mmCIF file of C-alpha atoms and ligand atoms in Angstrom:
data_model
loop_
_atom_site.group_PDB
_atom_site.id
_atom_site.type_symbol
_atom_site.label_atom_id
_atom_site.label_comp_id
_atom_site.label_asym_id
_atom_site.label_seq_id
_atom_site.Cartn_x
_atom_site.Cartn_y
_atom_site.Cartn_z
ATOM 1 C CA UNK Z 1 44.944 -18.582 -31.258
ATOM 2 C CA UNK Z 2 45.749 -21.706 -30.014
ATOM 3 C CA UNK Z 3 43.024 -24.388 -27.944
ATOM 4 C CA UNK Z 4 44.225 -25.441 -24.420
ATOM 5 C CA UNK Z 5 42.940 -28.336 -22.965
ATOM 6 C CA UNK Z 6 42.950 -28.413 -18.817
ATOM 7 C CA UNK Z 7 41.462 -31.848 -18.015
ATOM 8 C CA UNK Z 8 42.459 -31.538 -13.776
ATOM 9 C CA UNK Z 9 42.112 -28.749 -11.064
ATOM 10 C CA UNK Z 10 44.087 -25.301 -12.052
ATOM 11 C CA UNK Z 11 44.115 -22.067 -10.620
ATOM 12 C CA UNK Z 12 41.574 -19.615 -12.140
ATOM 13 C CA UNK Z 13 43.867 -17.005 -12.354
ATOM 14 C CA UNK Z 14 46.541 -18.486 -14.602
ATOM 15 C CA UNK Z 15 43.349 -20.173 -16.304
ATOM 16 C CA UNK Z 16 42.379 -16.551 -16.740
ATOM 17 C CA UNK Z 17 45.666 -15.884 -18.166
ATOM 18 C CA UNK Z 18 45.829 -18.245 -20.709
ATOM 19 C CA UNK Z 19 41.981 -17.220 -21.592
ATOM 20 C CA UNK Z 20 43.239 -13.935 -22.109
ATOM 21 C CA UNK Z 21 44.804 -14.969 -25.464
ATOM 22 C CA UNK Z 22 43.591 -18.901 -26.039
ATOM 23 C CA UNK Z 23 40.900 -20.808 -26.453
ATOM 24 C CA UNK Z 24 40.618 -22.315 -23.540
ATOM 25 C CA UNK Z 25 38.616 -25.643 -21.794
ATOM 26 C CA UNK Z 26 38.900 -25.891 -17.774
ATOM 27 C CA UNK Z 27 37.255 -28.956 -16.750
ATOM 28 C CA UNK Z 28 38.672 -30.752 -14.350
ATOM 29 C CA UNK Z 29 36.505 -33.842 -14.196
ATOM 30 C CA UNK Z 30 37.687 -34.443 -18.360
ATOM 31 C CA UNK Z 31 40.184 -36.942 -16.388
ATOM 32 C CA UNK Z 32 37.519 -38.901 -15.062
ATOM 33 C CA UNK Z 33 35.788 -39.310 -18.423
ATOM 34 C CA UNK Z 34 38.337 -40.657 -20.868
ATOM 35 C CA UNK Z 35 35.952 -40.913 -24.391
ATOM 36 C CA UNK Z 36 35.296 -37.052 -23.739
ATOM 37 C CA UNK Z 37 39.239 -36.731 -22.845
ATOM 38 C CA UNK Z 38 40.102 -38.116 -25.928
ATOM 39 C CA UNK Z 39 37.559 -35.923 -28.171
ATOM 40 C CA UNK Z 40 38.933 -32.758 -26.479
ATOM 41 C CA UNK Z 41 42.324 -33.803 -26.919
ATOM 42 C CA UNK Z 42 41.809 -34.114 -30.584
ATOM 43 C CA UNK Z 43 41.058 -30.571 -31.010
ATOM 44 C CA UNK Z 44 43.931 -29.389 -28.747
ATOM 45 C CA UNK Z 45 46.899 -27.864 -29.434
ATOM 46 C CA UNK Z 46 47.901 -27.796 -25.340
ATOM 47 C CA UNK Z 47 47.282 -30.237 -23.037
ATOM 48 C CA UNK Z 48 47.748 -29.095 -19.397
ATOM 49 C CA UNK Z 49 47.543 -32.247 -16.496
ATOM 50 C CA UNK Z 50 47.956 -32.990 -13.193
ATOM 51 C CA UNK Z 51 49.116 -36.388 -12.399
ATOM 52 C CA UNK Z 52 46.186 -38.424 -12.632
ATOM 53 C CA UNK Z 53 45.637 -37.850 -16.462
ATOM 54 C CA UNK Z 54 47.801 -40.969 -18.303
ATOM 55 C CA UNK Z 55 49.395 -39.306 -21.214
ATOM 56 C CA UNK Z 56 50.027 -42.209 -22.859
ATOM 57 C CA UNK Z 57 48.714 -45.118 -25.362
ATOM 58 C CA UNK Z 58 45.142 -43.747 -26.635
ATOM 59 C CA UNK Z 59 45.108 -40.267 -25.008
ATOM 60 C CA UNK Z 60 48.629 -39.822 -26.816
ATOM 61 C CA UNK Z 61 47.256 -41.036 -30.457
ATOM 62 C CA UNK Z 62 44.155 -39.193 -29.708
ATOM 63 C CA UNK Z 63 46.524 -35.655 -29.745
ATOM 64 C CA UNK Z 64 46.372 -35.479 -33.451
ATOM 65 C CA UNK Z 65 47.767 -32.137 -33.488
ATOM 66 C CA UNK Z 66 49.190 -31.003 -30.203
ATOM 67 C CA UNK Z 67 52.339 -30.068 -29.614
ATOM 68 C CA UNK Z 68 53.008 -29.153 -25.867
ATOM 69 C CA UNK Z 69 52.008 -30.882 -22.741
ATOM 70 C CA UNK Z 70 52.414 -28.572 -19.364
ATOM 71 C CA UNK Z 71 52.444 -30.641 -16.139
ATOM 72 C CA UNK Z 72 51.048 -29.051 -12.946
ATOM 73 C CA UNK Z 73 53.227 -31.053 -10.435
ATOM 74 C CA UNK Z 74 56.918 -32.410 -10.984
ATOM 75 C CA UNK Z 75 56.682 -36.185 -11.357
ATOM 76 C CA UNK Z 76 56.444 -37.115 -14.785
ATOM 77 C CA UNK Z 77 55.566 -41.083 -14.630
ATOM 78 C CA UNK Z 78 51.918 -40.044 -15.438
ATOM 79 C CA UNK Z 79 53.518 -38.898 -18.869
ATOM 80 C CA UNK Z 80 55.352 -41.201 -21.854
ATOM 81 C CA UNK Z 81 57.892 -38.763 -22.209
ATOM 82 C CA UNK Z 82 59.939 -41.123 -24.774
ATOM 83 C CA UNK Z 83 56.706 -41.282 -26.633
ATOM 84 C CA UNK Z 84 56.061 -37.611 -26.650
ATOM 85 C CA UNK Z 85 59.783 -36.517 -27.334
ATOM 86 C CA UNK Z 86 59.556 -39.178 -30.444
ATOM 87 C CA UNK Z 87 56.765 -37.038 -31.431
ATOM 88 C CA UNK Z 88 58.026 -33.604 -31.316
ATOM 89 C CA UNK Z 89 55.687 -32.560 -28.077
ATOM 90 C CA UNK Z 90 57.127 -30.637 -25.887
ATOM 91 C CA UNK Z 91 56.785 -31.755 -21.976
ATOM 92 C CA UNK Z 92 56.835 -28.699 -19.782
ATOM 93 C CA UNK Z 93 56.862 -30.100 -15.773
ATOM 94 C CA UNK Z 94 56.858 -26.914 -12.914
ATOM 95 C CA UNK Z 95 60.456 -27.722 -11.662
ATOM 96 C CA UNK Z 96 60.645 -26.398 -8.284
ATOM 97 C CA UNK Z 97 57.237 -24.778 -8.041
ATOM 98 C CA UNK Z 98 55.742 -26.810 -5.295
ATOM 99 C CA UNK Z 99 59.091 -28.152 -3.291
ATOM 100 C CA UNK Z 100 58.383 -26.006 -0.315
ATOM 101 C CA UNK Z 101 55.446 -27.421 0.283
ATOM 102 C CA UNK Z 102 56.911 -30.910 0.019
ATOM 103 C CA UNK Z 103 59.959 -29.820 2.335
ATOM 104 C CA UNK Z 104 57.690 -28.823 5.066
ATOM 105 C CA UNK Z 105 55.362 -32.015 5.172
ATOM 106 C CA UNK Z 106 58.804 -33.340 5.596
ATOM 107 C CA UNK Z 107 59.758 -31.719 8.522
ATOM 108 C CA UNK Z 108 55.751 -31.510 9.905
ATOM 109 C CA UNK Z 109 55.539 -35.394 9.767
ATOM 110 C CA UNK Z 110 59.242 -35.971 10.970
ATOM 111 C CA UNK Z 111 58.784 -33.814 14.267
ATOM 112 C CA UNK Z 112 55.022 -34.925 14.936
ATOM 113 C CA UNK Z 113 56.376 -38.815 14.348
ATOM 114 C CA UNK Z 114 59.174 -38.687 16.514
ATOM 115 C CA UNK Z 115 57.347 -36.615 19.621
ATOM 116 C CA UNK Z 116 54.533 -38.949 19.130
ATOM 117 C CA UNK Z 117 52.339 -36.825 21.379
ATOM 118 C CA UNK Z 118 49.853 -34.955 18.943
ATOM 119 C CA UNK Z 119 47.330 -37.437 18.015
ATOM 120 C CA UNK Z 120 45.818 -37.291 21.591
ATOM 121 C CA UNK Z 121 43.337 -34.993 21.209
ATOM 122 C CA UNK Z 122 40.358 -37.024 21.324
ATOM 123 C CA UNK Z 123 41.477 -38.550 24.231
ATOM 124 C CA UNK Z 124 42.294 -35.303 26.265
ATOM 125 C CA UNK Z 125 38.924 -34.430 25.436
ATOM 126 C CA UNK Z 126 37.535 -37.413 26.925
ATOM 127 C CA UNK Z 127 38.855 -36.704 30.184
ATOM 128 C CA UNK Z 128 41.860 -38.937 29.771
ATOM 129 C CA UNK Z 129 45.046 -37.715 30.489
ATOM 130 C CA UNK Z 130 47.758 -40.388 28.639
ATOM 131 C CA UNK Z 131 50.815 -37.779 30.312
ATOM 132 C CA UNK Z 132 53.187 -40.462 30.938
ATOM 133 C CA UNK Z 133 52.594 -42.831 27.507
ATOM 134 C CA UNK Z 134 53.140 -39.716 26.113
ATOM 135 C CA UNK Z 135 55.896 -38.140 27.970
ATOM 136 C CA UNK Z 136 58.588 -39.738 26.532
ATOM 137 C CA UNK Z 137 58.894 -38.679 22.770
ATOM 138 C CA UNK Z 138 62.001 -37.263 20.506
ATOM 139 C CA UNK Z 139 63.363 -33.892 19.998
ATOM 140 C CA UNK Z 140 63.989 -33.447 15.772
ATOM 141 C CA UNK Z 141 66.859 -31.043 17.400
ATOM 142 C CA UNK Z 142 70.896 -33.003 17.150
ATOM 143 C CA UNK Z 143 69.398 -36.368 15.043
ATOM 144 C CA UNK Z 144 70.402 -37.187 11.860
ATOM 145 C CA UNK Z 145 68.040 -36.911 8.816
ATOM 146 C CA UNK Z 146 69.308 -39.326 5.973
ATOM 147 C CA UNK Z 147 68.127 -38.173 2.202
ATOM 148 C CA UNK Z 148 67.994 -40.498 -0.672
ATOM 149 C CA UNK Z 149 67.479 -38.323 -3.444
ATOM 150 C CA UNK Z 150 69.653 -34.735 -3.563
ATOM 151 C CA UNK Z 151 67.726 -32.946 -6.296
ATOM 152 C CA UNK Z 152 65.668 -29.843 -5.722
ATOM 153 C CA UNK Z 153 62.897 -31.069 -3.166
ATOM 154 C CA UNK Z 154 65.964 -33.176 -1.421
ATOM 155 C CA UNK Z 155 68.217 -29.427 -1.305
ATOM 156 C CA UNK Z 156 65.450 -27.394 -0.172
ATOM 157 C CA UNK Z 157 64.326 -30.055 2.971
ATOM 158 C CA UNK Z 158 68.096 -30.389 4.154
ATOM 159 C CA UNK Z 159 67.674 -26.499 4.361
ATOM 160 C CA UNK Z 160 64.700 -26.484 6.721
ATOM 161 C CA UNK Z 161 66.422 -29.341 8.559
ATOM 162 C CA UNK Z 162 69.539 -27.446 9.236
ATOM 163 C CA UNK Z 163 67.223 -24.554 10.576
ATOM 164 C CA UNK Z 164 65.904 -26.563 13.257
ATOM 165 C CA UNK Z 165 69.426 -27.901 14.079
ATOM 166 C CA UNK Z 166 69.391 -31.467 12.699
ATOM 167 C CA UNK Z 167 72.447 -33.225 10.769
ATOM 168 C CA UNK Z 168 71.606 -33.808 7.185
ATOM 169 C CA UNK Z 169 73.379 -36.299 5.142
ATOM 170 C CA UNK Z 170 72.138 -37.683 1.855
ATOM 171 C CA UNK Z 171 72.641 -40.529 -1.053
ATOM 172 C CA UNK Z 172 71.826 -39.516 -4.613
ATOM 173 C CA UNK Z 173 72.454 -41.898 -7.001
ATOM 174 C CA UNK Z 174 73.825 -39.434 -9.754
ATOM 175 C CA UNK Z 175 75.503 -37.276 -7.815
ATOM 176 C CA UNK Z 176 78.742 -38.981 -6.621
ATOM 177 C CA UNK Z 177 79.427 -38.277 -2.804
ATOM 178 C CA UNK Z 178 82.359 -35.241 -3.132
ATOM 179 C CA UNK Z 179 79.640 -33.192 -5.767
ATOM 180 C CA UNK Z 180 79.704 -29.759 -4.725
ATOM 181 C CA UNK Z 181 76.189 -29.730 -3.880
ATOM 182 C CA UNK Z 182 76.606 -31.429 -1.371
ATOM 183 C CA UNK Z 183 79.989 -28.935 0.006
ATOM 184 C CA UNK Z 184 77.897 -25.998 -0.608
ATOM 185 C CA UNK Z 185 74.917 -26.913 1.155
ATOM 186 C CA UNK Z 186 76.574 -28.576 4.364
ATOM 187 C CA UNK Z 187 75.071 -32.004 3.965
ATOM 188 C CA UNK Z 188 77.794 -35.096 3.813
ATOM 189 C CA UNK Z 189 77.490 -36.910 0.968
ATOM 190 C CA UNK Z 190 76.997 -40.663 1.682
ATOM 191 C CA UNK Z 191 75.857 -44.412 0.805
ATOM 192 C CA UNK Z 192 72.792 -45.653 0.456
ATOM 193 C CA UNK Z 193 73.908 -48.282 3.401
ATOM 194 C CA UNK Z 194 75.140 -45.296 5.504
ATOM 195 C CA UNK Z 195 72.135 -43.473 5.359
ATOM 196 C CA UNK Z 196 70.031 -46.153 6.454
ATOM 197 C CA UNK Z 197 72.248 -46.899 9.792
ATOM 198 C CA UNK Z 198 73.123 -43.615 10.773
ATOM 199 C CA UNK Z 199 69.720 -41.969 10.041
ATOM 200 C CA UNK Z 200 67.304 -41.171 12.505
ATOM 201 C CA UNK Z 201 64.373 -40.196 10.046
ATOM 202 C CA UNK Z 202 65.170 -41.212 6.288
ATOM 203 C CA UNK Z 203 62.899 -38.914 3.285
ATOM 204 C CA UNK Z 204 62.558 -40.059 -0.198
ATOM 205 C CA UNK Z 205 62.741 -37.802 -2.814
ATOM 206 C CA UNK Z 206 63.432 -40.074 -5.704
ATOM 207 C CA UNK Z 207 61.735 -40.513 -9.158
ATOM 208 C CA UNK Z 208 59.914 -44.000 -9.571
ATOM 209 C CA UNK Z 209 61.768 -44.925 -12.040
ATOM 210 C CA UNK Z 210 62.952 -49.349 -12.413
ATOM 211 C CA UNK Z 211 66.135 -48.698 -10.165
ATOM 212 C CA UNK Z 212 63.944 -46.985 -7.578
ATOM 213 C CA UNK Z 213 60.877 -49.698 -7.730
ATOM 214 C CA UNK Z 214 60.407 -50.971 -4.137
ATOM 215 C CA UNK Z 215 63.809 -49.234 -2.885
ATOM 216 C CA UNK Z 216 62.661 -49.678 0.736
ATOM 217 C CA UNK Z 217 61.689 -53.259 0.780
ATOM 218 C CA UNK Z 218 61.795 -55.666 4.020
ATOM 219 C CA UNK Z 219 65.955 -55.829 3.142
ATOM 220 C CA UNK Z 220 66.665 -52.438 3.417
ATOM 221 C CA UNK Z 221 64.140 -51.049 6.016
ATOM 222 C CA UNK Z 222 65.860 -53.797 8.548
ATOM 223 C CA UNK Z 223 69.209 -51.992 7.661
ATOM 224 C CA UNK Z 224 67.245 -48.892 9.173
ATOM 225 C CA UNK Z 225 68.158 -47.965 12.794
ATOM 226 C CA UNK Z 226 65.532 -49.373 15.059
ATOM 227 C CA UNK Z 227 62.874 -46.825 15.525
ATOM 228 C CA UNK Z 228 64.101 -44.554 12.912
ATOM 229 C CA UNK Z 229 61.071 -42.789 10.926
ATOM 230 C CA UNK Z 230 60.214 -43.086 7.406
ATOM 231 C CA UNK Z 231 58.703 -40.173 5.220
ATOM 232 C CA UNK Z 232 57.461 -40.854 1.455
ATOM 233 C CA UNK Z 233 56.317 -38.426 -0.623
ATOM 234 C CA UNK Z 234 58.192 -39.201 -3.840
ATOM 235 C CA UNK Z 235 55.981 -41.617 -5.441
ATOM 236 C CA UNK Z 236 54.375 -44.877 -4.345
ATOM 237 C CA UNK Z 237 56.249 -47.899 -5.740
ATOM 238 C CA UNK Z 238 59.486 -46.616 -4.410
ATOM 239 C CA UNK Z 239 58.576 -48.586 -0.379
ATOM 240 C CA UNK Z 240 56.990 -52.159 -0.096
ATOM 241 C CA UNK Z 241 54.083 -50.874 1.401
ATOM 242 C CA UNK Z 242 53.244 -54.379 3.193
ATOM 243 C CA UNK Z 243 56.986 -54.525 4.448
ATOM 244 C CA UNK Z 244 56.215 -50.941 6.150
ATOM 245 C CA UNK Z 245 53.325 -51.985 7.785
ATOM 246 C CA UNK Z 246 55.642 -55.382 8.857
ATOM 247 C CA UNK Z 247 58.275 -52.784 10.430
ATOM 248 C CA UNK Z 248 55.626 -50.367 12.220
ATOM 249 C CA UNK Z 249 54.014 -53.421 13.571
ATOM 250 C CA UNK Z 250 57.496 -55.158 14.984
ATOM 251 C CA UNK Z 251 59.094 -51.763 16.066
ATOM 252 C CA UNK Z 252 61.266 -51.851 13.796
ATOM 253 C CA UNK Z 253 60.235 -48.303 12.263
ATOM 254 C CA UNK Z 254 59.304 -45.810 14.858
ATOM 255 C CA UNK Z 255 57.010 -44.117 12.208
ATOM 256 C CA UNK Z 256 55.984 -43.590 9.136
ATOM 257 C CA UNK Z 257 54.345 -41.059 6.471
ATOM 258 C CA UNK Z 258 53.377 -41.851 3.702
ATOM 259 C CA UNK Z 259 51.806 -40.075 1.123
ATOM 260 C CA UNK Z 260 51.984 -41.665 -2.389
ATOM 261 C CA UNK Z 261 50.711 -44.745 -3.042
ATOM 262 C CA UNK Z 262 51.378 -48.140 -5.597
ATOM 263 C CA UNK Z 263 47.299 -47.783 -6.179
ATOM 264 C CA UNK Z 264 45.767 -44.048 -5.653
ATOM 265 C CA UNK Z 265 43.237 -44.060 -4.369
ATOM 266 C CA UNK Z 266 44.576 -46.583 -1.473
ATOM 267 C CA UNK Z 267 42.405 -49.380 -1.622
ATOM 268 C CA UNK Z 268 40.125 -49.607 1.892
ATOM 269 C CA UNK Z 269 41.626 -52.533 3.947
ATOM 270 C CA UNK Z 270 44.985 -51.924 3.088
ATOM 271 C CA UNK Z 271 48.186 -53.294 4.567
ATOM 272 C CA UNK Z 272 48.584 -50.263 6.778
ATOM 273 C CA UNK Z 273 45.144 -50.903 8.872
ATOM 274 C CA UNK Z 274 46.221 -51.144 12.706
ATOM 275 C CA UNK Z 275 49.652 -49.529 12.111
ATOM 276 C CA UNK Z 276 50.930 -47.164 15.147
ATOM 277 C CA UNK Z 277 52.576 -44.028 14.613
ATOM 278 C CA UNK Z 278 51.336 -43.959 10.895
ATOM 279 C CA UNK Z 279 50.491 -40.545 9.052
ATOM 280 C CA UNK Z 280 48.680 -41.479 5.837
ATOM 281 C CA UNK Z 281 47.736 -38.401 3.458
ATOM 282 C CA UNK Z 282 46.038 -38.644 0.146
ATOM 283 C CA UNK Z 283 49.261 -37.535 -2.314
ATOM 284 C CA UNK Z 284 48.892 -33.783 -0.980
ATOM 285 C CA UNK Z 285 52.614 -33.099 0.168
ATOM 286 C CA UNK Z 286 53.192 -31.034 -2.916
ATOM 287 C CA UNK Z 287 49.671 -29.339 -2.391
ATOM 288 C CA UNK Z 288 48.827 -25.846 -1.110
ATOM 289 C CA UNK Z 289 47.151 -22.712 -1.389
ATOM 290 C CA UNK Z 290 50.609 -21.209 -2.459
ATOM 291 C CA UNK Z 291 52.461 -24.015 -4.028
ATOM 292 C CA UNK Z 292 49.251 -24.401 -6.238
ATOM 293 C CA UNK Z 293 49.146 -20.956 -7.468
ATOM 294 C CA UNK Z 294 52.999 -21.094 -7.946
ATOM 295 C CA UNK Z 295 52.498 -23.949 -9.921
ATOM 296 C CA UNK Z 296 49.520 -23.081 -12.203
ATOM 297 C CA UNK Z 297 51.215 -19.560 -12.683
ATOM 298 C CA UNK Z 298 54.420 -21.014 -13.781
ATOM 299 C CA UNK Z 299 52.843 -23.376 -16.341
ATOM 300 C CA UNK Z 300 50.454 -20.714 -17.570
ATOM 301 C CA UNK Z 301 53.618 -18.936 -18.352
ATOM 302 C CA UNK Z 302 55.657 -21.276 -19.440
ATOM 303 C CA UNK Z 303 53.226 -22.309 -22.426
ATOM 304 C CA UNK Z 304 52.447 -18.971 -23.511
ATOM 305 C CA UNK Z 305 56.282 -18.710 -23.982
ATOM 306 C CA UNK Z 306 56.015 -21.783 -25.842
ATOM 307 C CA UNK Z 307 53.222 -21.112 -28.056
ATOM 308 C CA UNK Z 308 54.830 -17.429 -28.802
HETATM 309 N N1 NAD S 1 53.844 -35.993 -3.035
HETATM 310 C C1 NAD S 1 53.839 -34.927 -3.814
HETATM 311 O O1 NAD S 1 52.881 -34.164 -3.807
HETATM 312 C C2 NAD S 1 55.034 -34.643 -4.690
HETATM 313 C C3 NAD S 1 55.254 -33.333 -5.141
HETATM 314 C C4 NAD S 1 56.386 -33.064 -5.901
HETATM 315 C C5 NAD S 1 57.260 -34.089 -6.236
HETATM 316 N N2 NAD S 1 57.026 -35.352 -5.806
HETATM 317 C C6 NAD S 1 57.969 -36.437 -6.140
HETATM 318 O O2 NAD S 1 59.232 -36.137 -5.581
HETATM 319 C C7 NAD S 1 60.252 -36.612 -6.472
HETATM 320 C C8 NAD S 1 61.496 -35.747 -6.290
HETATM 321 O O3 NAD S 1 61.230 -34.450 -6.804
HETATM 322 P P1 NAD S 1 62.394 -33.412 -7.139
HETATM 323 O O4 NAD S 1 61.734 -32.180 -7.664
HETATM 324 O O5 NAD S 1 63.320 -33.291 -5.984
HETATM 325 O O6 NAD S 1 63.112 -34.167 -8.350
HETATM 326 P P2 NAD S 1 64.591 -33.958 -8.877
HETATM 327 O O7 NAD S 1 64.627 -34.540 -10.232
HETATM 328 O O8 NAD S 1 65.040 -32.551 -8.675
HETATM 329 O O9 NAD S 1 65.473 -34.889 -7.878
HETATM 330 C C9 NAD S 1 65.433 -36.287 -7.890
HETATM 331 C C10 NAD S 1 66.823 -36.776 -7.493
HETATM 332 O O10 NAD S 1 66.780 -38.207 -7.352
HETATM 333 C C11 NAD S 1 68.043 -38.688 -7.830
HETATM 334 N N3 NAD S 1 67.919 -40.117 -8.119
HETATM 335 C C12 NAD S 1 67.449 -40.734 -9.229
HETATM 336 N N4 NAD S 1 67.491 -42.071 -9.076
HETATM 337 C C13 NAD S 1 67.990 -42.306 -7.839
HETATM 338 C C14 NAD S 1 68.262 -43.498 -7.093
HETATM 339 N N5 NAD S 1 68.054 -44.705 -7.614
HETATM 340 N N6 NAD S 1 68.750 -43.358 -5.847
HETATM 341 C C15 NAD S 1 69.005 -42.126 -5.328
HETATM 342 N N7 NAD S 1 68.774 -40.976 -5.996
HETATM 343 C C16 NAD S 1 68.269 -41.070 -7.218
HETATM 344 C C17 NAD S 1 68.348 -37.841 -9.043
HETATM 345 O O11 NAD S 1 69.712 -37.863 -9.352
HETATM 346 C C18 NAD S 1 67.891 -36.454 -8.565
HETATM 347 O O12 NAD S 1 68.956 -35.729 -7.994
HETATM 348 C C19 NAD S 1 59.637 -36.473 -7.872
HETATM 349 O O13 NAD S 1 60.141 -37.445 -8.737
HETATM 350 C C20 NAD S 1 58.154 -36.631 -7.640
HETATM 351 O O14 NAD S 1 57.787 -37.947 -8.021
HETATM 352 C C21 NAD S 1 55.930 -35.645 -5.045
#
């Protein structure tokens, strides 16, 4: 019998699953109390995180004898994966599990941004009726959606975008342009620099890794088509926030969501106060009722293969 460690929110039933034939610890406010992280991490064979648990420097040394690390979410810059590797841990991230729900905050923020007409409620209410300021807004139908980053989030949101009839075409910087991906899923391979002019709402769906650190900065958003929309949920770091707020303010962008941040929790009286046409959403793209039971399910199972 092996002892898991859980130190952030999982769902009870693959918790139940691993309790079924492991010692196991659910806690998810160990993250918030690193001393009693570390002591539990001492004694654990498995460590399971989401991504606000920093698997490196002291939490690291203080895994004396563990030996796998499962990752409830994709993005693996919470994690020293060199580190671990060099170490013989084994990093287990749940590829693909939550990339629907990613895809549609994608295409949710893209076609509330460019319609611009659904964050009028209050005012309707009210008795005001803005019908002409808000009679004017974008179809998502015939524009062009420009993806930097092709991997499995980047495949599955070209999908939904083809559903609802928009042109897809997409920059990944591994994947030269004539990959077959790219043949076999009807998206046109292109450059960076094309995606940003011919784009009408550009996604990232990147790792933050150093060739992706501030990616979008004043430079490169001005290549943008004026007015175009711009959707993060890859991982803060990869946009200049302040240049963002720069662009919404001039017109430059036509909108933006953003839902990662360089500091999570975003600091109060951030760059993006006063910003139109701004969706801001606390690093929940990934999260949902399904997507987090397809996620904690596929971890669950993945270690118990592991520990087998
Ligand atoms: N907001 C959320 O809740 C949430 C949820 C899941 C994933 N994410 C983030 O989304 C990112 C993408 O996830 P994924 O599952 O599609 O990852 P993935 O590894 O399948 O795809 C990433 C793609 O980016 C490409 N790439 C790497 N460097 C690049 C660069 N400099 N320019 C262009 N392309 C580059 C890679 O070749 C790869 O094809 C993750 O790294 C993660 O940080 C966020």
């Amino acid at each position: 019998m092996s002892r898991i460690v859980i130190s952030e929110f999982m769902d009870e039933r693959a918790v139940a699953q691993l309790g079924a034939v492991h010692d196991v610890l659910h806690d998810p406010t160990l993250v918030d109390d690193p001393a009693r992280l570390q002591a539990e991490a001492a004694r654990a064979d498995v460590l399971i995180v989401r991504n606000r648990t920093q698997v490196r420097g002291e939490l690291l040394a203080a895994l004396g004898k563990g030996r796998i690390i499962g990752r409830l979410g994709v993005g693996l810059d919470n994690i020293d994966v060199a580190a671990c590797e060099a170490r013989g841990i084994v990093v287990i991230p749940a590829t693909g599990a939550n990339a629907l729900s990613v895809a549609e905050y994608v295409i949710g923020t893209a076609m509330l941004l460019l319609r611009g007409a659904y964050q009028a409620s209050a005012d309707v209410a009210s008795g005001a009726w803005p019908r002409n300021a808000l009679g004017n807004g974008r179809e998502i139908g015939g524009k062009t959606l420009g993806l930097v980053g092709f991997g499995s989030i980047g495949q599955l949101t070209a999908k939904l975008a083809q559903g609802i009839g928009m042109h897809v075409i997409a920059f990944d910087a591994v994947l030269a342009a004539d990959h077959p991906v790219f043949a076999a899923s009807g998206v046109r391979g292109a450059t960076l620099d094309e995606v940003c002019a011919r784009a009408d709402v550009v996604s990232l769906h990147v790792p933050l890794i150093e060739s992706t650190r501030h990616l979008f900065d004043a430079r490169r958003i001005a290549a943008m088509k004026r007015g175009a929309v711009l959707i993060n949920s890859a991982r803060g770091g990869v946009l200049d926030e302040a240049a963002v707020a720069a662009a919404l303010k001039s017109g430059q962008l036509g909108g933006a969501a953003i839902d990662v941040f360089e500091s999570e929790p975003l600091p109060a009286g951030s760059v993006f106060a006063g910003c139109p046409n701004l969706v801001l959403t606390p690093h929940v793209a990934g999260l949902s009722a399904e997507s987090n039971e397809r996620v904690s399910s596929l971890i669950a199972q993945r270690v118990l293969e592991e520990l087998r």
